[in-house]
Short mmCIF file of C-alpha atoms and ligand atoms in Angstrom, two decimals:
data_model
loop_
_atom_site.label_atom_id
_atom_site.label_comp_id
_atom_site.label_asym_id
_atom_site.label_seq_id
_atom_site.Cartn_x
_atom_site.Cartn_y
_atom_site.Cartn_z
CA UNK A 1 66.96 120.98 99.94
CA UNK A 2 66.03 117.63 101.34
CA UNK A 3 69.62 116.11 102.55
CA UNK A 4 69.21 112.74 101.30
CA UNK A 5 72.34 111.48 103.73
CA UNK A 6 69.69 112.16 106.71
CA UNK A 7 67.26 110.43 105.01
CA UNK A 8 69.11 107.36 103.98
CA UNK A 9 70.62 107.44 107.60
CA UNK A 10 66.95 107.88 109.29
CA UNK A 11 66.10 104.77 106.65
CA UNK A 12 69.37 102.44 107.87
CA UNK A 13 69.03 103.01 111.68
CA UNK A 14 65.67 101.68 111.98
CA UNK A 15 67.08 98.04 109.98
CA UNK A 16 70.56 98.17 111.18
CA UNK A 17 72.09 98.87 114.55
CA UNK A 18 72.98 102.41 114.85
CA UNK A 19 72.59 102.62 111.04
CA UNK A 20 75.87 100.93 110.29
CA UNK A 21 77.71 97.96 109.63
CA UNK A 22 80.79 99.69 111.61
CA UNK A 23 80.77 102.01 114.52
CA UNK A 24 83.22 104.65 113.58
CA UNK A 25 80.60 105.03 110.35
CA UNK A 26 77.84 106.30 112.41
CA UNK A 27 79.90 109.91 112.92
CA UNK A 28 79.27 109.44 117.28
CA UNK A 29 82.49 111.00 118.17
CA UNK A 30 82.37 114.09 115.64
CA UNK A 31 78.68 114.59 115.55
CA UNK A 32 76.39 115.07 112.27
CA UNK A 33 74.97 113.36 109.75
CA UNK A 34 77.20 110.47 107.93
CA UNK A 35 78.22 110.68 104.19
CA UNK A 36 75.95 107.87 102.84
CA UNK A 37 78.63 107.21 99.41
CA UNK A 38 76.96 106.67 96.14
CA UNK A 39 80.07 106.12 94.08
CA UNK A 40 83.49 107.04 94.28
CA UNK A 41 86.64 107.19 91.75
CA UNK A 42 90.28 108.18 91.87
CA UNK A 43 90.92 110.26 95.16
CA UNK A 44 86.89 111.39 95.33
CA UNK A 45 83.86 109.92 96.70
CA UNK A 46 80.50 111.11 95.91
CA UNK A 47 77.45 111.43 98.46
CA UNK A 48 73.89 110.94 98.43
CA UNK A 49 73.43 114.16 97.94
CA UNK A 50 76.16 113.84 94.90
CA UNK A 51 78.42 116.16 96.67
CA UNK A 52 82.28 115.26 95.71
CA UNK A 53 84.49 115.02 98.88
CA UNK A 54 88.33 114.33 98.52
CA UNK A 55 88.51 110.99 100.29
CA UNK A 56 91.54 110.39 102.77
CA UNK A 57 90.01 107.13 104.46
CA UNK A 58 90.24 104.75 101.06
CA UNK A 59 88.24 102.43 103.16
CA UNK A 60 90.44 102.76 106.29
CA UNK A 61 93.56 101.98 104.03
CA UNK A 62 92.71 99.29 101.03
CA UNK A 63 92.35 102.01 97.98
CA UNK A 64 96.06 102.88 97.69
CA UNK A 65 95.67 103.22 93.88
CA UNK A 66 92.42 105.36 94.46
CA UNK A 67 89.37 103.99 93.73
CA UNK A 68 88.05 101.86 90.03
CA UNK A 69 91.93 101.77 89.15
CA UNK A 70 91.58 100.50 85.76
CA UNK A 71 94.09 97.73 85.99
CA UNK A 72 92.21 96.47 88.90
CA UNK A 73 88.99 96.77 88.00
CA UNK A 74 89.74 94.46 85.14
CA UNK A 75 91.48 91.92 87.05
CA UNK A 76 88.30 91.56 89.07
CA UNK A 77 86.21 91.63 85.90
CA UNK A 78 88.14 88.88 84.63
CA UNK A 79 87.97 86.99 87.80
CA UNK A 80 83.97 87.36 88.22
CA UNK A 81 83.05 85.71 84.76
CA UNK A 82 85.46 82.76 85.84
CA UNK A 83 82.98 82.31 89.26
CA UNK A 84 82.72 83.84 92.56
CA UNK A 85 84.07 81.05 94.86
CA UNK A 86 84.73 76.94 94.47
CA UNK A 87 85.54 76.21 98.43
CA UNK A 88 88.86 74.39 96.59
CA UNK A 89 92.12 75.89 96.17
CA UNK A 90 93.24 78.01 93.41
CA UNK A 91 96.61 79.16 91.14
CA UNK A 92 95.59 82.55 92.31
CA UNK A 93 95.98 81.61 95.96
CA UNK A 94 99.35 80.36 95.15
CA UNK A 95 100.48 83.75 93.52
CA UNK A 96 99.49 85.70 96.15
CA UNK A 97 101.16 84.24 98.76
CA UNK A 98 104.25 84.17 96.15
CA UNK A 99 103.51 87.49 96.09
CA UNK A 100 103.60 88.69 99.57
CA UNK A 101 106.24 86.38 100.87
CA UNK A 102 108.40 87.89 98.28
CA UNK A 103 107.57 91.55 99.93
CA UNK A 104 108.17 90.71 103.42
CA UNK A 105 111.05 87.87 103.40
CA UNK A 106 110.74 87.49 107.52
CA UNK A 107 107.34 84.93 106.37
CA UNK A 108 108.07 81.57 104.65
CA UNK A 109 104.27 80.92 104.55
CA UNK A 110 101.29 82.53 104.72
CA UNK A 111 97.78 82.01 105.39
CA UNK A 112 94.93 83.53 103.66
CA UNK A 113 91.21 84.70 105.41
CA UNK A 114 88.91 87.38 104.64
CA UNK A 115 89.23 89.99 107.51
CA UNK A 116 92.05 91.60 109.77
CA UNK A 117 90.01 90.03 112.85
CA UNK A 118 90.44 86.83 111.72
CA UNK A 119 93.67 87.26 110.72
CA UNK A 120 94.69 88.58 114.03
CA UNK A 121 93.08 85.58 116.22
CA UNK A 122 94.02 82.79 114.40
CA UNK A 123 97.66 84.33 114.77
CA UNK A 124 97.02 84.96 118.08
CA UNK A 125 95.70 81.18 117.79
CA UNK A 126 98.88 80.00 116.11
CA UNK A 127 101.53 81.68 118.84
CA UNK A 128 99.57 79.98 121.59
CA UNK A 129 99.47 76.58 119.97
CA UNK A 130 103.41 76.67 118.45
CA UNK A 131 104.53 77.88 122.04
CA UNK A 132 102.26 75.69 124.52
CA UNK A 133 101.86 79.22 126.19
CA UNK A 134 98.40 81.32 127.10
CA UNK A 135 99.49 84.75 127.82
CA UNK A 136 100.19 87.24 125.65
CA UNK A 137 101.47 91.27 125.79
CA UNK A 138 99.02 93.92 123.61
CA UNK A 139 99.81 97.85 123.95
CA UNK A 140 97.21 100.89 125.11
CA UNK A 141 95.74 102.26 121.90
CA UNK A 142 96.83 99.38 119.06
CA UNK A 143 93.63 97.13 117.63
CA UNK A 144 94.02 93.98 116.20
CA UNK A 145 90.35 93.56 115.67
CA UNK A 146 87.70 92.80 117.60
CA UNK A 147 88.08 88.84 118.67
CA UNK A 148 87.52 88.20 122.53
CA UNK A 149 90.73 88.07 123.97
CA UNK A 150 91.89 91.92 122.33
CA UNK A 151 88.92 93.74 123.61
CA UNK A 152 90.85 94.43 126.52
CA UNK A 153 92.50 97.38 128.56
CA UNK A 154 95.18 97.62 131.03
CA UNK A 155 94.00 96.17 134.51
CA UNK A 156 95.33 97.67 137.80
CA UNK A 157 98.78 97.07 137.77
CA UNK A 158 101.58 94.45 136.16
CA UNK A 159 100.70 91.46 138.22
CA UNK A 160 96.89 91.68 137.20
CA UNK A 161 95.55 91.22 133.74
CA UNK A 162 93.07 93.18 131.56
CA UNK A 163 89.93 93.97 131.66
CA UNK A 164 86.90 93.79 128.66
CA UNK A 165 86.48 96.74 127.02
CA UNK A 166 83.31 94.96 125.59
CA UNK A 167 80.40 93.68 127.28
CA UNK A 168 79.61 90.12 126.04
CA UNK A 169 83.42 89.26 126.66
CA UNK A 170 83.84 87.09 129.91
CA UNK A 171 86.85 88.64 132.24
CA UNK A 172 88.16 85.01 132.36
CA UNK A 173 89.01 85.23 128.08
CA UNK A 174 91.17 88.15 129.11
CA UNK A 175 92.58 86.78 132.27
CA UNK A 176 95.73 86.17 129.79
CA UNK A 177 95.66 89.17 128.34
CA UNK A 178 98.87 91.91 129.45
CA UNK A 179 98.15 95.04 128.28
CA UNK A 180 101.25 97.90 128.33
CA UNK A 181 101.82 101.07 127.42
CA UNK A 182 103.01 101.84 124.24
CA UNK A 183 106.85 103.12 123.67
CA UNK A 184 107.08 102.19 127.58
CA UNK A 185 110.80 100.52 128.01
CA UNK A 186 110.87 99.99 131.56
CA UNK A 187 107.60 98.53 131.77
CA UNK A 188 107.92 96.08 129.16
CA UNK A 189 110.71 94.86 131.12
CA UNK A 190 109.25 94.80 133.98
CA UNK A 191 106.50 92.16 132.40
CA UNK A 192 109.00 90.37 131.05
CA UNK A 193 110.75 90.06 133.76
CA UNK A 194 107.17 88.81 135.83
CA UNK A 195 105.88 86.85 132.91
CA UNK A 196 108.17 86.11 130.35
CA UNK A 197 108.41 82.33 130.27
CA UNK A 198 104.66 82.52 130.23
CA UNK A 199 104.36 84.55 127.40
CA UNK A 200 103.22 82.97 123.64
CA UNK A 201 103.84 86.62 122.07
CA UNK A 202 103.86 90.02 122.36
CA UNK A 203 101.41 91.72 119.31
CA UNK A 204 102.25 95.13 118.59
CA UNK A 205 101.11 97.61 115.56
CA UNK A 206 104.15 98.66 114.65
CA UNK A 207 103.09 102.43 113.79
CA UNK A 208 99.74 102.15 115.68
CA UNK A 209 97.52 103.49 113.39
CA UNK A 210 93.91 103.40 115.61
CA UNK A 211 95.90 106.11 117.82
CA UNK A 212 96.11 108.55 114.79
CA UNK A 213 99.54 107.89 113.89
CA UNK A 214 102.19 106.75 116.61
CA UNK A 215 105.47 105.02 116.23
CA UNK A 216 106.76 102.68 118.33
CA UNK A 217 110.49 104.15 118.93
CA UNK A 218 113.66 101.98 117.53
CA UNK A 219 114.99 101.43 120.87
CA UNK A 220 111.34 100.41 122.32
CA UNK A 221 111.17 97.79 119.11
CA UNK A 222 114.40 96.36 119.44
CA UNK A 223 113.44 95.83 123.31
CA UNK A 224 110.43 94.04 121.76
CA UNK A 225 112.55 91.96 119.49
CA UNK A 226 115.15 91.40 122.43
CA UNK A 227 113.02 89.98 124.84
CA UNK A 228 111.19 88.11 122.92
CA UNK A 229 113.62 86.09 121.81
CA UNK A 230 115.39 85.86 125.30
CA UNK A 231 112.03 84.45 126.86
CA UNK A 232 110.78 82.22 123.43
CA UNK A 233 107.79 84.46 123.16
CA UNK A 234 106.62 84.94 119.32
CA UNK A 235 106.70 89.10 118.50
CA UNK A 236 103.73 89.32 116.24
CA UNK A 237 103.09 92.50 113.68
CA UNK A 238 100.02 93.63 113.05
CA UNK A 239 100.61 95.42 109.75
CA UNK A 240 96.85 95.23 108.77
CA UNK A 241 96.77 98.88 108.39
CA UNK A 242 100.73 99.14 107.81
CA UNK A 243 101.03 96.02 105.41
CA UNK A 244 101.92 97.56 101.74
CA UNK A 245 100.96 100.79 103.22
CA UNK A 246 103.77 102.34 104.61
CA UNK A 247 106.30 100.89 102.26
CA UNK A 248 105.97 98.46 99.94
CA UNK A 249 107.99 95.99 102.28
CA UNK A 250 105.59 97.08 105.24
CA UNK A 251 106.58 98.64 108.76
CA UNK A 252 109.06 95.58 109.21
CA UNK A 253 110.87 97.09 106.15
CA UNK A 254 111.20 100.55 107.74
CA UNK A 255 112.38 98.94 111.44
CA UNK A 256 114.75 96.51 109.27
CA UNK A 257 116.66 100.00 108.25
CA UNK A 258 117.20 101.18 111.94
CA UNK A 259 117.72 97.45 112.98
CA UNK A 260 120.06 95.60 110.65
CA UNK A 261 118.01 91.79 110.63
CA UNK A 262 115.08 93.16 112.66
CA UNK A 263 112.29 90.13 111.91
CA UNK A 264 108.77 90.17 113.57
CA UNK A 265 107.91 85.66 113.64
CA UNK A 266 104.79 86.44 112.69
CA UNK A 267 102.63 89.04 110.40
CA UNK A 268 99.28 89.98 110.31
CA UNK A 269 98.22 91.54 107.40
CA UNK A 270 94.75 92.89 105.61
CA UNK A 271 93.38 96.19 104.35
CA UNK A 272 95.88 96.97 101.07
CA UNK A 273 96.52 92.98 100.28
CA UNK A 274 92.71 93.03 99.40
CA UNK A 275 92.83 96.26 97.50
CA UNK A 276 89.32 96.75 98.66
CA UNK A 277 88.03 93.19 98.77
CA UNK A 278 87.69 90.83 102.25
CA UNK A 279 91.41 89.64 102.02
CA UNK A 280 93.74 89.20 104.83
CA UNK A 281 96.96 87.30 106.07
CA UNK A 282 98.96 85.82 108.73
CA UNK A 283 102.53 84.54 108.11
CA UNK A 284 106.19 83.52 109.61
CA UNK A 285 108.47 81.21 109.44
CA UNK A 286 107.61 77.62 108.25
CA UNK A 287 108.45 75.47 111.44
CA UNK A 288 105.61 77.95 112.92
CA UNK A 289 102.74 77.75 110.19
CA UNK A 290 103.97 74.45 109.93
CA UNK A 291 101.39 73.91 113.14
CA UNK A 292 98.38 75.12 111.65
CA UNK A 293 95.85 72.32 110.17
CA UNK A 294 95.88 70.26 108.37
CA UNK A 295 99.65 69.67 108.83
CA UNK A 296 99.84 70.67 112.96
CA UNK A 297 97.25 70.37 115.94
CA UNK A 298 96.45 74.45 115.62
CA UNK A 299 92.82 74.70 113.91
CA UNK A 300 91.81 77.34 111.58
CA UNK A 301 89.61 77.43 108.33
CA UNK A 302 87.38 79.56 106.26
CA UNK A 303 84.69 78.98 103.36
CA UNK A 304 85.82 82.29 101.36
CA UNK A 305 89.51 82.17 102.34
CA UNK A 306 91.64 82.81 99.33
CA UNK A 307 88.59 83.82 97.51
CA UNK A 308 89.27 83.68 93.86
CA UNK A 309 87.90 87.64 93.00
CA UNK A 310 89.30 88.71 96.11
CA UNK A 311 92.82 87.14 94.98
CA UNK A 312 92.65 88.66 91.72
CA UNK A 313 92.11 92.60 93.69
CA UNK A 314 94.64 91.81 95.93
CA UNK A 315 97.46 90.65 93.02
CA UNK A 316 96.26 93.53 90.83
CA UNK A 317 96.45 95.58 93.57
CA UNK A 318 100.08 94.09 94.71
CA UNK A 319 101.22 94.23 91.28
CA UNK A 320 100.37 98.00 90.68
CA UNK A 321 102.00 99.65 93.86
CA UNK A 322 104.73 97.42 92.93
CA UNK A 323 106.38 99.39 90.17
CA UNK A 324 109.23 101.72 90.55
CA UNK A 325 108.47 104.82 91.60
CA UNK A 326 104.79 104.24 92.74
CA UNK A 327 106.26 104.53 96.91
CA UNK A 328 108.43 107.31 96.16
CA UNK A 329 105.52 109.18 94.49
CA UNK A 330 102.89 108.03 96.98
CA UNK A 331 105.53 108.82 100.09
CA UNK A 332 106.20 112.98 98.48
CA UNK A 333 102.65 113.33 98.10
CA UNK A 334 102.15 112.31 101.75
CA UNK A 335 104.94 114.36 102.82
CA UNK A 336 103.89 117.41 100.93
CA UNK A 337 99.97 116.60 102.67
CA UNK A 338 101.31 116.77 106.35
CA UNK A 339 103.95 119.61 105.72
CA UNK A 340 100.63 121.90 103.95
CA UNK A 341 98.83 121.48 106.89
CA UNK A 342 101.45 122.33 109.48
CA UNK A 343 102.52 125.45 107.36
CA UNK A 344 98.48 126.36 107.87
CA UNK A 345 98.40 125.58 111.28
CA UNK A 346 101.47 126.76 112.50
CA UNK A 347 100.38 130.35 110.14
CA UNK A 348 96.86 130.46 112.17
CA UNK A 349 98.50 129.81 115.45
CA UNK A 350 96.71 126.78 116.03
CA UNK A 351 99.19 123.67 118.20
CA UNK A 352 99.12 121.26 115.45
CA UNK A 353 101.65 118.44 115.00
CA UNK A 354 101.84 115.18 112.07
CA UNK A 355 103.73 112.56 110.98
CA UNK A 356 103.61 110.25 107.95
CA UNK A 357 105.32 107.23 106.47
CA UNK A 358 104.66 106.26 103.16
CA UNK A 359 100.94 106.59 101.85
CA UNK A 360 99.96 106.63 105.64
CA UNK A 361 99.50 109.64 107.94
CA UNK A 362 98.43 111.35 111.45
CA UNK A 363 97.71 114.74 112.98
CA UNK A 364 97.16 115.99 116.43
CA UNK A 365 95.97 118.99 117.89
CA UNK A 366 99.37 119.28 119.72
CA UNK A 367 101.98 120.69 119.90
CA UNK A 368 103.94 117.68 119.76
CA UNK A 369 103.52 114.06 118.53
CA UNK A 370 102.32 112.05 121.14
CA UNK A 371 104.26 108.58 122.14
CA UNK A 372 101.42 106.81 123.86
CA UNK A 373 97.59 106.49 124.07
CA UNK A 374 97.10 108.62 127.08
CA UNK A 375 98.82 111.67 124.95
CA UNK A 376 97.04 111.01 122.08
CA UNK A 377 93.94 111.48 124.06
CA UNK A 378 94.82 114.85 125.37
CA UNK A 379 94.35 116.02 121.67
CA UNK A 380 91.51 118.51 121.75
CA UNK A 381 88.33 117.37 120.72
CA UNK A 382 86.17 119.55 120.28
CA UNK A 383 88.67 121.35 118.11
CA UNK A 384 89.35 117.97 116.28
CA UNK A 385 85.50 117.99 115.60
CA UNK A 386 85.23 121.40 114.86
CA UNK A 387 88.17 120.85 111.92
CA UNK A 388 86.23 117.56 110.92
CA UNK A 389 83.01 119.49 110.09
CA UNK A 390 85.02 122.33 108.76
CA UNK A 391 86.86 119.55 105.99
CA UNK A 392 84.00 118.12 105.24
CA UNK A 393 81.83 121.13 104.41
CA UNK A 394 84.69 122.09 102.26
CA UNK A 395 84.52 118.62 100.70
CA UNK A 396 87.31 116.80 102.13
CA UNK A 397 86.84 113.68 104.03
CA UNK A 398 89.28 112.74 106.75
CA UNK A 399 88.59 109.89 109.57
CA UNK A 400 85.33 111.30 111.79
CA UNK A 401 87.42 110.38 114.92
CA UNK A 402 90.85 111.64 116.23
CA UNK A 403 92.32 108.41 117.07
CA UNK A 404 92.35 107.10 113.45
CA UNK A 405 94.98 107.66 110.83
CA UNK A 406 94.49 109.39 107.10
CA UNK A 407 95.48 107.45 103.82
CA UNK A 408 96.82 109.24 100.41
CA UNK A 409 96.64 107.02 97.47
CA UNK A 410 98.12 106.96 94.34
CA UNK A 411 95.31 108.86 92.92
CA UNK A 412 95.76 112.23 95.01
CA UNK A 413 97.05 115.09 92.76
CA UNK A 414 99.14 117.71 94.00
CA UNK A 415 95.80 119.26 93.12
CA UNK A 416 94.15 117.58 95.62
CA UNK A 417 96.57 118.21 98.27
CA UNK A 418 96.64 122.24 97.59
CA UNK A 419 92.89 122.10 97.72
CA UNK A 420 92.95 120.26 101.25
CA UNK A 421 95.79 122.36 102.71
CA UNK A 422 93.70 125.55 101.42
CA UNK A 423 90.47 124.09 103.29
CA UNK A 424 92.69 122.91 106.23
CA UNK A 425 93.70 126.89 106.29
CA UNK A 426 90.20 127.98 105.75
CA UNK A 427 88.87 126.17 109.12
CA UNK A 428 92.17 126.85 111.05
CA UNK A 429 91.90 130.39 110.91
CA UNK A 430 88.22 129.82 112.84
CA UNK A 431 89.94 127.72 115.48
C1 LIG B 501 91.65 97.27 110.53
C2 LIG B 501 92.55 96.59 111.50
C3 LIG B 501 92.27 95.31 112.00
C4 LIG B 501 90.97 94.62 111.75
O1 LIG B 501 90.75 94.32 110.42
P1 LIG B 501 89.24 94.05 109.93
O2 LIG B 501 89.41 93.68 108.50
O3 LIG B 501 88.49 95.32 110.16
O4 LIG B 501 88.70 92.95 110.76
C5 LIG B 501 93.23 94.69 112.78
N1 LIG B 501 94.38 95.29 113.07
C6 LIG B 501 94.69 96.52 112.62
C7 LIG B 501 96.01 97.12 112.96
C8 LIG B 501 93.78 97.22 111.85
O5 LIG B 501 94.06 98.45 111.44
#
C-alpha cells in the first residue's frame, strides 16, 4: 500500500522548507515519515492514510476540550458569518481580556496578538521600556519563542553573555541576554549580585515545558520573586504552554499555593487562550501596560490582534474549561496517564520517570525527574525514539522529540488512557 504520508511529505518538501511550516513537524529527531493529519475530533486525529492515532500534542497545548468541541465550534461559526477581521476594536476583545484578568488576578491589563513569539517580545519589549534597563535573565532549556534576543544559550561564564543559537541573529542582539541554569539558586544569585541593577526582568517558564516537563522548585521561584523585587527587575511568566493548562488559574496559581501572594509583573500567555486559533497575551499590572502605545513611549501593534473569530475560540474555549469540575476531571485523567505508564515501565524494567500538573505532562527515560536542561538531555534517545515509533505504530501520538511535553484534554476517556498505557506496555517490554 502506497503510504500517502510519504507522498504528501515528498509533495511539501519540494514547496516548503523541510516540508513544514514548523521544525519539530518534520519528525528530524525521531526519524520517519510525519503524520500528514486529514481531520481530527475529540482525543483522535486521523492521517493521510486515515489511520486514527490518539493525539497527546492537541497542537502543542491549544485543544484542551479535544478537538471540534461542539460549543466551540459554534462560537466560531457564529463569529465567521459576522466577518473575519475589521482592523477596529471589538466587544469580544473586551470580554476576553475580562476574561483572563479575572483568571489570573496578578494582570490588571492585558494585551492581545496572535502568537506566543510575539507575545513574548513585545513583553520582553515592555520590561525594557517600563524599567529603562537592557539586560535580561532567560534559563537553559525554557523557549519563549523564537524573536532575536531568546535564541540564545549560556556564554562562557557569568560575566559574559549568550550566544545565538540561530544563525541570522547578530551576537550584539544577545549581548544582553543572561542565560542560567534552571532550578540553579546559587547562580541566580550570583547574577544578581553582578547584574542586578541592570536587569529589566528575569523570564522564566514556570514548569518549562520545551524540556519535557520540569518544575522550577518553590524555593528556586521564590528566589526569583525575591530578587527581583530587591533589584526592580520585572519577573516575567511565560505561561504560553502553562496558561489555562495546568490549572485554570495557570502555573502562577499553583506557585501562589506554596507562596502565599506569589505574583509574576508580567504574563505571557498563548496556546489554550486561542483554543486552537492565533491568539496570545501579555499582561501585569496597569502602571506597567500603562507604557505600551498609544498611552506610553513602548511600541507594539498588530493587524489581526484581537481577531474577532479568534476571540470568539478563545472565550468559548475559556468559558468551557471554566466549569466546575472540568480541572479536577482533566487533572485525574492526567494523573491516571503518567501513573499507567510508570506501572508499565517500572513492570518491564525499563528507568522511566513523569510528572504532570493539570492537563499537562512529561516523561523521561530516567530514573529520576530531571531539574535542569543538561539532565533532561541525558534521557536516552534512541530509546525515546524507539518508544516514539513503537506509540505511533500502535496509534498513539506523543511529541516526536524528548524535550517536549504531552497534553490530555478533556476529550481523553479512561478508554483512551488504558489503550495508551497497554501500547506504552507493548513497546516497553521491547526496550
Ligand atoms: C509555544 C511557546 C511559545 C511560542 O508560541 P508560538 O505561538 O509558537 O509563537 C513561547 N513560549 C512558550 C513557553 C511556548 O511553549
Amino acid at each position: 500500500m502506497t503510504d500517502l504520508n510519504q507522498t504528501l511529505f515528498d509533495r511539501a518538501r519540494q514547496v516548503i522548507p523541510g516540508g513544514v511550516n514548523s521544525p519539530v513537524r518534520a519528525f528530524r529527531a525521531v526519524g520517519g515519515t510525519p503524520r500528514f493529519v486529514k481531520r481530527a475530533q475529540g482525543a483522535y486525529f486521523w492521517d493521510a492514510n486515515d489511520k486514527r492515532y490518539i493525539d497527546y500534542i492537541g497542537s502543542w497545548g491549544p485543544m484542551i476540550l479535544g478537538h471540534g468541541h461542539p460549543a466551540v465550534v459554534e462560537a466560531v461559526q457564529k463569529a465567521v458569518l459576522e466577518g473575519f477581521s475589521y482592523g477596529a476594536p471589538t466587544e469580544r476583545e473586551i470580554e476576553l481580556a475580562e476574561a483572563l484578568l479575572k483568571l489570573m488576578p496578578s494582570m490588571d491589563m492585558v494585551r492581545l496578538v496572535s502568537s506566543g513569539t510575539e507575545a513574548g517580545m513585545s513583553a520582553l519589549r515592555l520590561a525594557r521600556g517600563a524599567t529603562g534597563r537592557s539586560k535580561i535573565i532567560k534559563f537553559e532549556g525554557c523557549y519563549h519563542g523564537h524573536a532575536d534576543a531568546l535564541l540564545v544559550k549560556a556564554g562562557s561564564g557569568l560575566a559574559t553573555f549568550g550566544n545565538p543559537t540561530s544563525a541570522g541573529v547578530p551576537p550584539e542582539v544577545v549581548q544582553h541576554t543572561l542565560v542560567l541554569e534552571f532550578n540553579n539558586i546559587p547562580q541566580l544569585e550570583e547574577a544578581f549580585a553582578l547584574h542586578g541593577k541592570e536587569l529589566a526582568c528575569l523570564m522564566i517558564e514556570p514548569i518549562a515545558g520545551n524540556m519535557n516537563f520540569v518544575r522550577a522548585s518553590v524555593p528556586f521561584m521564590k528566589r526569583c520573586r525575591e530578587l527581583c523585587t530587591e533589584h526592580g527587575a520585572l519577573l516575567v511568566f511565560d505561561e504560553v504552554m502553562t496558561g489555562c493548562r495546568v490549572a485554570l488559574g495557570s502555573a502562577q496559581s499553583v506557585y501562589a499555593k506554596s507562596l502565599p501572594g506569589f505574583e509574576p509583573d508580567l504574563t505571557v500567555l498563548g496556546k489554550v487562550i486561542g483554543g486552537g486559533m492565533p491568539l496570545a497575551a501579555f499582561g501585569g499590572k496597569r502602571a506597567v501596560m500603562e507604557q505600551l502605545a498609544p498611552l506610553g513611549p513602548v511600541y507594539q501593534a498588530g493587524t489581526l490582534s484581537g481577531n474577532p473569530v479568534a476571540t470568539a475560540c478563545g472565550l468559548a474555549t475559556l468559558h468551557e474549561i471554566s466549569k466546575p469540575g472540568f480541572f479536577d476531571a482533566l487533572s485525574a485523567r492526567t494523573q491516571s496517564l503518567v501513573d499507567g505508564l510508570k506501572a508499565a515501565a517500572a513492570k518491564a524494567g525499563v528507568p522511566f520517570s513523569a510528572d504532570c500538573q493539570g492537563g499537562m505532562f512529561g516523561f523521561f527515560l530516567l530514573p529520576e525527574l530531571p531539574q535542569n536542561y543538561a539532565k533532561v538531555m541525558t534521557s536516552d534517545s534512541p530509546k525515546f525514539n524507539e518508544l516514539f515509533h513503537g506509540l505511533l505504530d500502535r496509534g498513539v501520538y506523543i511529541a516526536p522529540a524528548l524535550y517536549e511535553a504531552g497534553f490530555v484534554s478533556g476529550a481523553h476517556t479512561a478508554d483512551d488512557i488504558a489503550a495508551t498505557v497497554q501500547a506504552a506496555a507493548e513497546v516497553f517490554a521491547t526496550l
